[in-house]
């Protein structure tokens, strides 16, 4: 009896707790306006949110009712998209979808949605090029329960690429000539240095091929000349996060750039990645990570010395850095980095050396580095070489940073350092849906450089038919990148599970997946959010010139049972590649452990993975229940 009473009491307590926390409304007002901004020595008119670039960081707690009033003081329509947030389609903020018509000049639009997730996200305009012009900011969602990741400091580190030019001017320049910003074009000197390496006739053949394709081997990025910012500060302004030696610091990295990828590192500090795209992953300790446009990574660092550490985000085209500082007091500055060599595109980036690639793998590591040189890369010890020494694979779909031997893969990671790879990402928790997909959807990424048009399955957005999914359907996207650029593919409204060689219940959730040049990737999706959602490349000028499509998820059928079979931890993805990858991953793991003392210490400074998984699991189930309720609501 006593026991029953106690149970009733705790149930009552639980109900009270959930009622109060569920009733919590968190309200913000964002004013979008033009203001003079000087980050480069020249004052230019840019878009600000509440007067600043980036806009204010919005903090929520899981379960909150978010209410955000957006006041448009621009002379043109605007919008706000909540990047990575699960919400009703009308609140997603894409004009001309789901009945949302954009926010007219001098009008106010109020966004309302329930927060059903935790993590680091961001918001930005989905109108013209406004995002490039300053219309973006960070979102941090804290868990309802005390956070299972205990830290002493917690900072947003938002990277962006600032230009004095207006986005409309940049787009016009690209339309005029796709190599407008290629000031780093291949020189006669480059030709003779590759001629020395591979003989004049081969070098000539290659140069002719690039010319015929109207591409330059430096095309890894197509806009340069940016000033890179950390939380809106340029390198001289030096954004600084304070710490006391020995403290645990959480850094919420957000790549809010319009067009720029980075290699991110903090010399002398190992980073333990705990979330990717806001979603929990099992801790993995790295020295650096390749950072795609629109992705986020949460890392934990523990600086032990009373010195200034430099946060280094080096742009992929090596034209600049976004720099910040972690220091025991303000005004300190760590070591300044020097640029790594700029890599050139190779045949592997073109997806043209797959045959060679297969051979490549079976050769010894010495031969591999020889191969690297032959394909025109800079001569230094590359990460790819390091990986190859300990692994054997004959799959092109290797989830490394691009196809081996490609310019994209050549991050210039020092020997012995570990760069994060997509296949390191394991969902922290158990994926609820471990079903095999019922069908594959092929997404071919293409482009026409002469007209600066970017396409999905050969069509630009204006001409593309939407892709239809049944509510609850399990599908697989197969991405085939037929271009020489990486495309960060972003799906609105739902998370994809990247098939990175992990078991089905451990596939990481991603809202944005970098598809490396000439590479293929696949991802699973449970279509459990009804509505119209866009799926697009997050490089702003690729999206603006057509690399976008619409996905339509049907309404829930009230007579249908959508309950899922219990998650299976043994189920592997039916994808052959993935199975191969899995065994490789184990090999990779043990390889890393032998050569990377840094990874073996991770359990010491992180909570036990097991406990975290359990907490995540219950959180996840809660989310599922909310999902279902939201779905039922739509059906009425
Ligand atoms: Cu793209």
Coordinates of C-alpha atoms and ligand atoms in Angstrom, one line a residue:
X1 CA 0.0 0.0 0.0
X2 CA 2.7 2.3 1.0
X3 CA 4.6 1.4 -2.1
X4 CA 1.6 2.0 -4.3
X5 CA 1.2 5.5 -2.7
X6 CA 4.8 6.2 -3.4
X7 CA 4.4 5.2 -7.0
X8 CA 1.3 7.3 -7.4
X9 CA 3.2 10.2 -5.9
X10 CA 6.1 9.9 -8.2
X11 CA 3.8 9.5 -11.2
X12 CA 2.1 12.7 -10.1
X13 CA 5.5 14.4 -9.8
X14 CA 6.3 13.2 -13.2
X15 CA 3.1 14.6 -14.7
X16 CA 3.6 18.0 -13.0
X17 CA 7.1 18.1 -14.3
X18 CA 6.1 17.3 -17.8
X19 CA 3.1 19.7 -17.8
X20 CA 5.2 22.7 -16.7
X21 CA 8.1 21.9 -19.0
X22 CA 5.8 21.2 -21.9
X23 CA 3.9 24.5 -21.3
X24 CA 7.1 26.5 -21.4
X25 CA 7.1 29.1 -24.2
X26 CA 10.3 30.6 -25.4
X27 CA 9.8 33.8 -27.4
X28 CA 12.1 35.8 -29.6
X29 CA 11.7 38.8 -31.9
X30 CA 14.1 39.1 -34.8
X31 CA 14.3 42.3 -36.9
X32 CA 15.8 41.8 -40.3
X33 CA 17.3 45.1 -41.6
X34 CA 20.1 46.7 -43.7
X35 CA 22.9 48.3 -41.7
X36 CA 26.4 49.7 -42.4
X37 CA 29.0 47.0 -41.6
X38 CA 32.8 47.3 -41.6
X39 CA 34.7 44.0 -41.4
X40 CA 37.2 44.6 -44.2
X41 CA 38.2 48.3 -43.9
X42 CA 35.4 49.4 -46.0
X43 CA 31.9 50.2 -44.8
X44 CA 29.2 48.4 -46.8
X45 CA 25.5 47.9 -46.4
X46 CA 24.7 44.4 -45.2
X47 CA 21.7 42.5 -43.8
X48 CA 21.7 42.3 -40.0
X49 CA 19.4 40.5 -37.5
X50 CA 18.7 42.7 -34.4
X51 CA 21.6 44.9 -35.7
X52 CA 24.3 42.2 -35.8
X53 CA 26.0 39.6 -38.0
X54 CA 25.4 36.8 -37.1
X55 CA 22.0 37.4 -35.5
X56 CA 21.5 36.5 -31.8
X57 CA 22.0 32.8 -30.7
X58 CA 18.6 31.4 -29.9
X59 CA 18.5 29.1 -26.9
X60 CA 15.7 26.6 -26.3
X61 CA 15.0 23.6 -24.1
X62 CA 13.6 20.4 -25.6
X63 CA 9.8 20.4 -25.2
X64 CA 9.6 24.3 -25.4
X65 CA 7.0 26.0 -27.5
X66 CA 9.1 28.2 -29.7
X67 CA 7.5 31.5 -30.7
X68 CA 9.6 33.7 -33.0
X69 CA 8.4 37.0 -34.4
X70 CA 10.3 38.0 -37.5
X71 CA 10.0 41.6 -38.6
X72 CA 11.1 42.4 -42.1
X73 CA 12.6 45.9 -42.5
X74 CA 14.2 45.1 -45.9
X75 CA 12.9 46.5 -49.1
X76 CA 12.4 42.9 -50.4
X77 CA 10.7 39.7 -49.2
X78 CA 12.5 37.6 -46.6
X79 CA 12.2 34.3 -44.8
X80 CA 13.8 32.3 -42.0
X81 CA 14.6 28.6 -42.3
X82 CA 15.4 26.7 -39.1
X83 CA 18.1 24.5 -40.3
X84 CA 17.9 20.9 -39.0
X85 CA 14.8 21.5 -36.9
X86 CA 11.9 19.1 -36.9
X87 CA 8.8 21.1 -37.3
X88 CA 5.4 21.5 -39.2
X89 CA 6.1 22.2 -42.9
X90 CA 4.5 25.7 -42.9
X91 CA 7.1 26.7 -40.2
X92 CA 10.1 25.5 -42.3
X93 CA 10.3 28.9 -43.9
X94 CA 10.8 28.1 -47.6
X95 CA 8.8 30.6 -49.7
X96 CA 6.3 29.1 -52.2
X97 CA 6.1 25.8 -50.3
X98 CA 3.3 24.5 -48.0
X99 CA 1.4 27.8 -48.5
X100 CA 4.2 30.0 -47.0
X101 CA 4.5 33.1 -49.2
X102 CA 7.5 34.7 -47.6
X103 CA 7.6 37.8 -45.4
X104 CA 6.8 41.0 -47.2
X105 CA 8.6 44.3 -46.5
X106 CA 7.3 45.9 -43.3
X107 CA 5.4 42.7 -42.4
X108 CA 5.8 40.4 -39.4
X109 CA 5.6 36.7 -39.5
X110 CA 5.3 34.6 -36.3
X111 CA 6.9 31.2 -36.4
X112 CA 5.5 28.7 -33.8
X113 CA 6.7 25.1 -33.3
X114 CA 7.3 22.6 -30.6
X115 CA 11.0 21.8 -30.0
X116 CA 11.3 18.0 -30.2
X117 CA 15.1 17.5 -30.3
X118 CA 18.3 18.7 -28.7
X119 CA 21.6 19.9 -30.1
X120 CA 23.3 22.6 -32.2
X121 CA 21.6 24.0 -35.3
X122 CA 21.3 27.3 -37.1
X123 CA 18.9 29.6 -38.9
X124 CA 19.2 31.5 -42.1
X125 CA 17.3 33.2 -44.9
X126 CA 15.8 31.0 -47.7
X127 CA 15.3 34.1 -50.0
X128 CA 17.6 35.0 -52.8
X129 CA 21.2 35.4 -51.6
X130 CA 20.3 37.0 -48.3
X131 CA 22.1 34.4 -46.3
X132 CA 25.5 35.5 -47.8
X133 CA 24.6 39.1 -47.0
X134 CA 24.4 38.5 -43.3
X135 CA 21.0 36.8 -42.6
X136 CA 22.1 33.9 -40.3
X137 CA 22.5 32.9 -36.6
X138 CA 22.9 30.0 -34.3
X139 CA 20.4 27.8 -32.4
X140 CA 21.2 25.8 -29.2
X141 CA 18.7 23.4 -27.8
X142 CA 19.3 22.0 -24.4
X143 CA 17.9 18.7 -23.1
X144 CA 15.1 18.7 -20.6
X145 CA 16.9 16.4 -18.2
X146 CA 20.3 17.5 -16.9
X147 CA 22.7 17.3 -19.7
X148 CA 24.6 14.0 -19.8
X149 CA 27.5 15.8 -21.3
X150 CA 29.0 17.8 -18.4
X151 CA 31.2 20.7 -19.3
X152 CA 32.5 23.8 -17.6
X153 CA 32.2 26.1 -20.6
X154 CA 29.9 26.0 -23.6
X155 CA 30.6 28.2 -26.7
X156 CA 29.1 28.5 -30.2
X157 CA 31.8 28.8 -32.8
X158 CA 30.0 29.9 -36.0
X159 CA 32.1 30.2 -39.1
X160 CA 31.1 32.3 -42.1
X161 CA 32.4 33.8 -45.3
X162 CA 31.9 37.6 -45.6
X163 CA 32.1 39.5 -48.9
X164 CA 32.0 43.2 -49.5
X165 CA 30.2 42.3 -52.7
X166 CA 26.5 41.7 -52.7
X167 CA 25.3 38.2 -53.3
X168 CA 23.5 39.3 -56.4
X169 CA 26.8 40.7 -57.8
X170 CA 28.7 37.4 -57.0
X171 CA 26.0 35.4 -58.8
X172 CA 26.1 37.7 -61.8
X173 CA 29.9 37.3 -62.0
X174 CA 29.6 33.5 -61.8
X175 CA 27.0 33.6 -64.5
X176 CA 29.2 35.7 -66.7
X177 CA 32.2 33.3 -66.2
X178 CA 32.2 30.3 -63.9
X179 CA 36.0 30.9 -63.3
X180 CA 35.5 34.6 -62.3
X181 CA 36.9 34.0 -58.8
X182 CA 39.6 31.6 -59.9
X183 CA 42.5 33.9 -59.2
X184 CA 44.5 30.8 -58.3
X185 CA 44.3 29.4 -61.8
X186 CA 46.7 26.8 -62.9
X187 CA 49.9 28.5 -64.1
X188 CA 52.5 27.7 -66.8
X189 CA 54.7 26.8 -63.8
X190 CA 52.2 24.2 -62.7
X191 CA 52.2 22.7 -66.1
X192 CA 56.0 22.3 -66.2
X193 CA 56.1 20.9 -62.7
X194 CA 53.6 18.2 -63.6
X195 CA 55.5 17.7 -66.9
X196 CA 58.6 17.0 -64.8
X197 CA 56.7 14.5 -62.8
X198 CA 54.7 12.7 -65.5
X199 CA 56.4 13.6 -68.7
X200 CA 55.5 16.3 -71.2
X201 CA 53.0 14.3 -73.2
X202 CA 50.9 13.1 -70.3
X203 CA 50.9 16.6 -68.8
X204 CA 49.9 18.1 -72.1
X205 CA 47.1 15.5 -72.4
X206 CA 45.8 16.3 -69.0
X207 CA 46.0 20.1 -69.6
X208 CA 44.1 19.6 -72.8
X209 CA 41.5 17.6 -71.0
X210 CA 40.9 20.2 -68.4
X211 CA 40.6 22.8 -71.2
X212 CA 38.1 20.7 -73.1
X213 CA 36.0 20.3 -69.9
X214 CA 36.2 24.0 -69.4
X215 CA 37.4 23.4 -65.9
X216 CA 40.4 24.3 -64.0
X217 CA 42.2 21.9 -61.6
X218 CA 41.7 24.4 -58.9
X219 CA 38.0 24.3 -59.1
X220 CA 37.6 22.8 -55.6
X221 CA 36.0 26.1 -54.7
X222 CA 34.2 28.5 -57.1
X223 CA 34.1 31.7 -55.1
X224 CA 37.2 33.1 -53.4
X225 CA 38.2 36.5 -51.9
X226 CA 36.2 36.0 -48.8
X227 CA 36.9 37.4 -45.3
X228 CA 36.4 34.5 -42.9
X229 CA 34.6 35.2 -39.6
X230 CA 34.3 33.4 -36.3
X231 CA 31.0 34.5 -34.5
X232 CA 31.0 37.6 -36.8
X233 CA 34.6 38.6 -35.8
X234 CA 37.4 38.9 -38.3
X235 CA 40.9 37.6 -37.5
X236 CA 42.1 40.9 -36.1
X237 CA 39.0 41.1 -33.8
X238 CA 40.0 37.6 -32.6
X239 CA 36.9 36.0 -31.1
X240 CA 38.1 34.5 -27.7
X241 CA 36.5 31.9 -25.5
X242 CA 37.8 31.9 -22.0
X243 CA 38.8 28.9 -19.9
X244 CA 40.7 27.9 -16.7
X245 CA 43.4 25.2 -17.3
X246 CA 41.9 21.8 -16.9
X247 CA 38.3 22.8 -17.6
X248 CA 36.2 20.9 -20.1
X249 CA 35.0 23.2 -22.9
X250 CA 32.3 22.4 -25.4
X251 CA 32.6 24.0 -28.8
X252 CA 29.5 24.0 -31.0
X253 CA 31.0 24.5 -34.5
X254 CA 28.5 25.7 -37.1
X255 CA 29.6 26.2 -40.7
X256 CA 27.3 29.1 -41.6
X257 CA 29.3 29.9 -44.8
X258 CA 27.6 30.5 -48.1
X259 CA 30.3 28.7 -50.2
X260 CA 33.3 27.7 -48.0
X261 CA 34.5 24.4 -46.7
X262 CA 37.2 24.3 -44.0
X263 CA 39.7 22.0 -42.4
X264 CA 39.3 22.7 -38.7
X265 CA 42.0 22.1 -36.0
X266 CA 43.2 23.5 -32.7
X267 CA 46.9 22.8 -32.6
X268 CA 47.9 21.1 -29.3
X269 CA 44.3 20.2 -28.5
X270 CA 42.6 17.0 -29.3
X271 CA 38.9 17.4 -30.1
X272 CA 36.3 14.8 -29.0
X273 CA 33.4 14.9 -31.4
X274 CA 30.1 14.2 -29.5
X275 CA 27.5 15.4 -32.0
X276 CA 27.2 15.7 -35.7
X277 CA 24.5 17.9 -37.2
X278 CA 23.1 18.3 -33.7
X279 CA 22.6 14.5 -33.3
X280 CA 24.4 12.5 -30.7
X281 CA 27.3 10.3 -31.9
X282 CA 29.6 8.1 -29.9
X283 CA 32.6 10.1 -28.8
X284 CA 35.5 10.0 -31.3
X285 CA 38.7 11.9 -30.7
X286 CA 40.4 13.6 -33.6
X287 CA 43.0 16.2 -34.4
X288 CA 41.0 17.8 -37.2
X289 CA 37.8 17.6 -39.3
X290 CA 36.7 18.6 -42.8
X291 CA 33.8 20.9 -42.3
X292 CA 31.1 21.1 -45.0
X293 CA 28.9 24.1 -45.6
X294 CA 25.8 23.9 -43.3
X295 CA 27.1 21.0 -41.2
X296 CA 27.6 21.3 -37.4
X297 CA 30.0 19.4 -35.1
X298 CA 30.0 19.6 -31.3
X299 CA 33.4 18.8 -29.8
X300 CA 34.9 18.7 -26.3
X301 CA 38.4 20.0 -25.6
X302 CA 40.3 20.1 -22.3
X303 CA 43.0 22.7 -22.4
X304 CA 45.5 21.9 -19.7
X305 CA 47.9 24.8 -20.0
X306 CA 47.5 28.5 -19.2
X307 CA 48.2 29.4 -22.8
X308 CA 46.3 30.7 -25.8
X309 CA 45.2 28.0 -28.2
X310 CA 44.3 29.0 -31.8
X311 CA 41.1 27.7 -33.4
X312 CA 42.2 27.3 -37.0
X313 CA 39.6 26.9 -39.8
X314 CA 41.6 26.8 -43.0
X315 CA 39.5 27.4 -46.1
X316 CA 39.8 24.5 -48.6
X317 CA 41.2 26.6 -51.3
X318 CA 43.9 27.8 -48.8
X319 CA 43.1 31.5 -49.5
X320 CA 42.5 32.3 -45.8
X321 CA 41.6 31.3 -42.3
X322 CA 38.8 31.8 -39.9
X323 CA 40.7 32.2 -36.6
X324 CA 39.6 32.3 -33.0
X325 CA 41.3 31.8 -29.7
X326 CA 40.8 29.8 -26.5
X327 CA 42.6 31.6 -23.7
X328 CA 42.8 31.9 -19.9
X329 CA 42.2 35.7 -20.3
X330 CA 41.1 38.2 -23.0
X331 CA 43.7 39.8 -25.3
X332 CA 45.9 36.7 -25.6
X333 CA 46.8 35.2 -29.0
X334 CA 48.2 31.7 -29.8
X335 CA 50.5 30.7 -32.6
X336 CA 49.5 31.8 -36.1
X337 CA 49.1 28.9 -38.5
X338 CA 50.8 28.8 -41.9
X339 CA 48.9 27.6 -44.9
X340 CA 48.9 24.1 -46.0
X341 CA 49.6 23.6 -49.7
X342 CA 46.7 24.1 -52.0
X343 CA 45.7 20.8 -53.6
X344 CA 44.8 20.4 -57.2
X345 CA 42.0 18.4 -58.6
X346 CA 43.1 15.0 -60.0
X347 CA 41.5 12.5 -62.3
X348 CA 40.1 10.8 -59.2
X349 CA 38.0 13.9 -58.5
X350 CA 36.5 13.6 -61.9
X351 CA 35.5 10.1 -61.1
X352 CA 37.7 9.1 -64.0
X353 CA 40.2 7.0 -62.3
X354 CA 38.1 4.3 -60.7
X355 CA 39.8 1.5 -62.6
X356 CA 43.1 2.9 -61.5
X357 CA 41.7 3.4 -58.0
X358 CA 41.1 -0.3 -57.6
X359 CA 44.6 -1.2 -58.6
X360 CA 45.8 1.6 -56.4
X361 CA 44.5 -0.2 -53.4
X362 CA 46.3 -3.5 -53.9
X363 CA 49.7 -1.9 -54.3
X364 CA 52.0 -1.3 -51.4
X365 CA 52.0 2.0 -49.5
X366 CA 55.2 3.1 -51.2
X367 CA 53.6 2.6 -54.6
X368 CA 50.5 4.5 -53.4
X369 CA 52.4 7.6 -52.6
X370 CA 54.1 7.3 -56.0
X371 CA 50.6 7.3 -57.5
X372 CA 49.7 10.4 -55.6
X373 CA 52.5 12.3 -57.1
X374 CA 51.7 11.1 -60.5
X375 CA 48.2 12.4 -60.3
X376 CA 49.5 15.9 -59.8
X377 CA 49.3 16.3 -56.1
X378 CA 51.5 18.3 -53.9
X379 CA 54.4 16.2 -52.6
X380 CA 53.9 15.8 -48.9
X381 CA 52.8 13.0 -46.6
X382 CA 49.1 12.9 -47.1
X383 CA 46.4 11.5 -44.9
X384 CA 45.3 9.3 -47.7
X385 CA 48.8 7.7 -47.7
X386 CA 48.5 7.2 -44.0
X387 CA 45.2 5.5 -44.2
X388 CA 46.2 3.2 -47.0
X389 CA 49.1 1.8 -45.2
X390 CA 46.8 0.1 -42.6
X391 CA 43.8 -0.7 -44.8
X392 CA 42.8 -2.5 -47.8
X393 CA 39.7 -1.7 -49.7
X394 CA 38.5 -2.0 -53.3
X395 CA 35.4 0.1 -52.8
X396 CA 35.2 3.6 -54.2
X397 CA 32.5 4.3 -51.6
X398 CA 35.0 4.6 -48.8
X399 CA 33.4 7.4 -46.7
X400 CA 36.8 8.8 -46.3
X401 CA 37.2 12.4 -47.2
X402 CA 36.6 11.7 -50.9
X403 CA 38.1 9.1 -53.3
X404 CA 41.6 8.3 -52.5
X405 CA 44.2 10.0 -54.7
X406 CA 41.7 12.9 -55.3
X407 CA 42.6 16.5 -54.6
X408 CA 39.6 16.6 -52.3
X409 CA 40.9 13.9 -50.1
X410 CA 44.3 15.5 -49.7
X411 CA 43.7 17.6 -46.6
X412 CA 47.4 17.7 -45.8
X413 CA 46.9 16.2 -42.4
X414 CA 50.3 15.7 -40.7
X415 CA 51.4 12.1 -40.4
X416 CA 50.2 10.6 -37.1
X417 CA 47.3 13.0 -36.8
X418 CA 43.7 11.8 -37.1
X419 CA 41.2 13.5 -39.3
X420 CA 37.5 12.7 -38.7
X421 CA 36.1 10.5 -41.4
X422 CA 32.4 10.0 -42.0
X423 CA 32.7 6.3 -41.2
X424 CA 33.8 7.2 -37.6
X425 CA 30.3 8.5 -36.9
X426 CA 28.2 6.1 -34.9
X427 CA 24.8 7.1 -33.6
X428 CA 24.9 7.4 -29.8
X429 CA 21.7 5.5 -29.0
X430 CA 19.7 3.0 -31.0
X431 CA 18.1 4.0 -34.3
X432 CA 14.3 3.4 -34.0
X433 CA 13.9 2.3 -37.7
X434 CA 16.2 -0.5 -38.8
X435 CA 14.1 -1.6 -41.7
X436 CA 15.6 -2.2 -45.1
X437 CA 14.5 0.4 -47.7
X438 CA 11.7 -0.5 -50.1
X439 CA 13.3 1.4 -53.0
X440 CA 16.3 3.4 -54.1
X441 CA 16.2 6.9 -55.3
X442 CA 19.1 7.9 -57.5
X443 CA 20.3 11.5 -57.1
X444 CA 22.9 12.4 -59.8
X445 CA 24.6 15.7 -59.1
X446 CA 25.6 17.6 -62.3
X447 CA 26.4 21.0 -63.7
X448 CA 27.0 23.0 -66.8
X449 CA 30.0 25.3 -66.3
X450 CA 29.5 27.2 -69.4
X451 CA 26.2 28.6 -68.2
X452 CA 26.8 28.1 -64.5
X453 CA 23.8 25.8 -63.9
X454 CA 23.8 23.1 -61.3
X455 CA 21.4 20.2 -61.5
X456 CA 20.0 17.1 -59.7
X457 CA 19.2 14.2 -62.1
X458 CA 20.0 16.5 -65.0
X459 CA 17.3 19.1 -64.2
X460 CA 17.4 22.4 -62.5
X461 CA 14.8 23.2 -59.8
X462 CA 12.5 25.1 -62.1
X463 CA 12.1 22.1 -64.4
X464 CA 12.3 19.3 -61.9
X465 CA 9.3 17.0 -60.9
X466 CA 8.9 16.5 -57.2
X467 CA 9.8 13.2 -55.6
X468 CA 6.8 11.6 -53.8
X469 CA 7.1 9.4 -50.7
X470 CA 4.3 7.6 -48.8
X471 CA 4.2 8.5 -45.1
X472 CA 6.3 6.0 -43.2
X473 CA 8.1 4.8 -46.3
X474 CA 11.7 3.7 -45.9
X475 CA 13.9 4.7 -48.8
X476 CA 17.5 4.9 -49.8
X477 CA 19.1 7.9 -51.6
X478 CA 22.0 7.0 -53.8
X479 CA 24.1 10.1 -54.5
X480 CA 26.3 10.1 -57.6
X481 CA 28.5 13.1 -57.9
X482 CA 29.3 13.7 -61.5
X483 CA 31.1 17.0 -60.9
X484 CA 34.5 18.1 -59.7
X485 CA 33.1 19.9 -56.7
X486 CA 31.9 18.6 -53.3
X487 CA 28.2 19.3 -52.7
X488 CA 26.8 19.5 -49.2
X489 CA 23.3 18.0 -49.8
X490 CA 20.8 19.2 -47.2
X491 CA 17.3 17.8 -46.6
X492 CA 14.7 19.9 -44.9
X493 CA 12.3 18.4 -42.3
X494 CA 13.9 15.0 -41.6
X495 CA 17.2 13.4 -40.8
X496 CA 18.9 11.0 -43.2
X497 CA 20.9 8.1 -41.9
X498 CA 24.2 8.1 -43.6
X499 CA 25.2 4.5 -44.7
X500 CA 28.7 4.8 -43.5
X501 CA 29.5 1.1 -42.9
X502 CA 28.1 1.1 -39.3
X503 CA 25.3 -1.4 -38.4
X504 CA 21.7 -0.2 -39.1
X505 CA 20.9 0.8 -35.6
X506 CA 24.1 2.8 -35.4
X507 CA 23.9 4.8 -38.6
X508 CA 24.5 8.5 -37.8
X509 CA 21.7 11.1 -38.4
X510 CA 22.7 13.9 -40.8
X511 CA 20.7 16.8 -42.2
X512 CA 23.6 17.7 -44.6
X513 CA 25.9 15.2 -46.3
X514 CA 29.0 16.2 -48.2
X515 CA 29.1 14.3 -51.5
X516 CA 32.8 14.4 -52.4
X517 CA 33.8 15.0 -56.1
X518 CA 33.4 12.0 -58.4
X519 CA 32.2 9.9 -55.4
X520 CA 29.1 8.0 -54.5
X521 CA 27.3 7.9 -51.1
X522 CA 24.0 6.5 -49.9
X523 CA 21.7 7.4 -47.1
X524 CA 18.5 6.0 -45.7
X525 CA 15.3 8.0 -44.9
X526 CA 12.1 7.3 -43.0
X527 CA 9.6 9.6 -44.5
X528 CA 7.8 10.4 -41.2
X529 CA 7.1 14.1 -41.6
X530 CA 4.2 14.9 -43.9
X531 CA 4.5 18.0 -46.2
X532 CA 6.6 19.5 -48.9
X533 CA 10.4 19.7 -48.2
X534 CA 13.2 20.9 -50.3
X535 CA 16.4 18.9 -50.8
X536 CA 19.3 20.9 -52.1
X537 CA 23.0 21.7 -52.3
X538 CA 23.8 24.1 -49.5
X539 CA 26.4 26.0 -51.6
X540 CA 24.4 29.1 -52.0
X541 CA 25.1 29.7 -55.7
X542 CA 24.6 26.1 -56.6
X543 CA 21.1 26.2 -55.0
X544 CA 20.3 29.5 -56.6
X545 CA 21.2 28.2 -60.0
X546 CA 19.2 25.0 -59.8
X547 CA 20.7 22.3 -57.6
X548 CA 17.5 21.7 -55.6
X549 CA 14.5 19.5 -55.8
X550 CA 11.2 19.1 -53.9
X551 CA 10.2 16.1 -51.8
X552 CA 6.5 15.5 -51.0
X553 CA 5.6 13.2 -48.1
X554 CA 2.0 12.1 -48.1
X555 CA -0.4 12.5 -45.2
X556 CA -0.7 9.7 -42.6
X557 CA -3.4 7.1 -43.5
X558 CA -5.5 6.8 -40.3
X559 CA -6.3 3.1 -41.1
X560 CA -2.7 2.1 -41.4
X561 CA -0.4 0.7 -38.7
X562 CA 2.9 2.6 -38.7
X563 CA 4.4 0.8 -35.7
X564 CA 8.0 -0.2 -36.4
X565 CA 9.5 -3.7 -35.8
X566 CA 11.8 -3.6 -32.7
X567 CA 15.2 -2.2 -33.6
X568 CA 17.7 -4.9 -34.4
X569 CA 21.3 -4.4 -33.4
X570 CA 22.4 -7.2 -35.7
X571 CA 20.8 -6.0 -38.9
X572 CA 23.2 -4.8 -41.4
X573 CA 22.2 -2.6 -44.2
X574 CA 21.5 -4.7 -47.2
X575 CA 24.0 -2.5 -49.1
X576 CA 26.9 -4.7 -50.1
X577 CA 29.3 -1.8 -49.8
X578 CA 28.2 -1.2 -46.2
X579 CA 28.9 -4.7 -45.2
X580 CA 32.4 -4.5 -46.6
X581 CA 32.9 -1.2 -45.0
X582 CA 31.9 -2.6 -41.6
X583 CA 34.6 -5.1 -41.4
X584 CA 37.0 -2.5 -42.7
X585 CA 35.9 -0.2 -40.0
X586 CA 36.9 -2.6 -37.4
X587 CA 40.3 -2.9 -39.0
X588 CA 40.4 0.8 -39.2
X589 CA 39.6 1.1 -35.5
X590 CA 42.3 -1.2 -34.4
X591 CA 44.7 0.5 -36.7
X592 CA 43.9 3.8 -35.2
X593 CA 44.3 2.5 -31.7
X594 CA 47.7 1.2 -32.4
X595 CA 48.9 4.4 -34.0
X596 CA 46.8 7.0 -32.2
X597 CA 47.3 7.1 -28.4
X598 CA 44.9 10.0 -28.4
X599 CA 41.9 7.8 -29.1
X600 CA 42.7 5.3 -26.3
X601 CA 42.3 8.0 -23.7
X602 CA 38.8 9.0 -24.7
X603 CA 36.9 6.8 -22.2
X604 CA 38.8 8.4 -19.4
X605 CA 37.5 11.9 -19.9
X606 CA 34.1 11.0 -21.3
X607 CA 31.1 9.5 -19.4
X608 CA 30.6 5.8 -20.1
X609 CA 29.2 5.3 -23.5
X610 CA 26.7 2.7 -22.2
X611 CA 25.0 5.2 -19.8
X612 CA 24.8 7.9 -22.5
X613 CA 23.3 5.4 -24.9
X614 CA 20.6 4.5 -22.4
X615 CA 19.7 8.1 -21.8
X616 CA 19.6 8.8 -25.5
X617 CA 17.4 5.8 -26.0
X618 CA 14.7 7.0 -23.6
X619 CA 14.9 10.5 -25.0
X620 CA 14.6 9.1 -28.5
X621 CA 11.5 7.1 -27.6
X622 CA 9.9 10.2 -26.1
X623 CA 10.6 12.0 -29.4
X624 CA 9.0 9.2 -31.3
X625 CA 5.8 9.5 -29.2
X626 CA 5.7 13.2 -29.9
X627 CA 6.3 12.5 -33.6
X628 CA 3.4 10.3 -33.7
X629 CA 1.1 12.8 -32.1
X630 CA 2.2 15.5 -34.5
X631 CA 1.6 13.1 -37.3
X632 CA -2.0 12.3 -36.1
X633 CA -2.6 16.0 -35.9
X634 CA -1.7 16.4 -39.5
X635 CA -4.1 13.6 -40.5
X636 CA -7.1 15.5 -39.2
Ligands
LIG1 CU1 26.7 22.1 -54.9

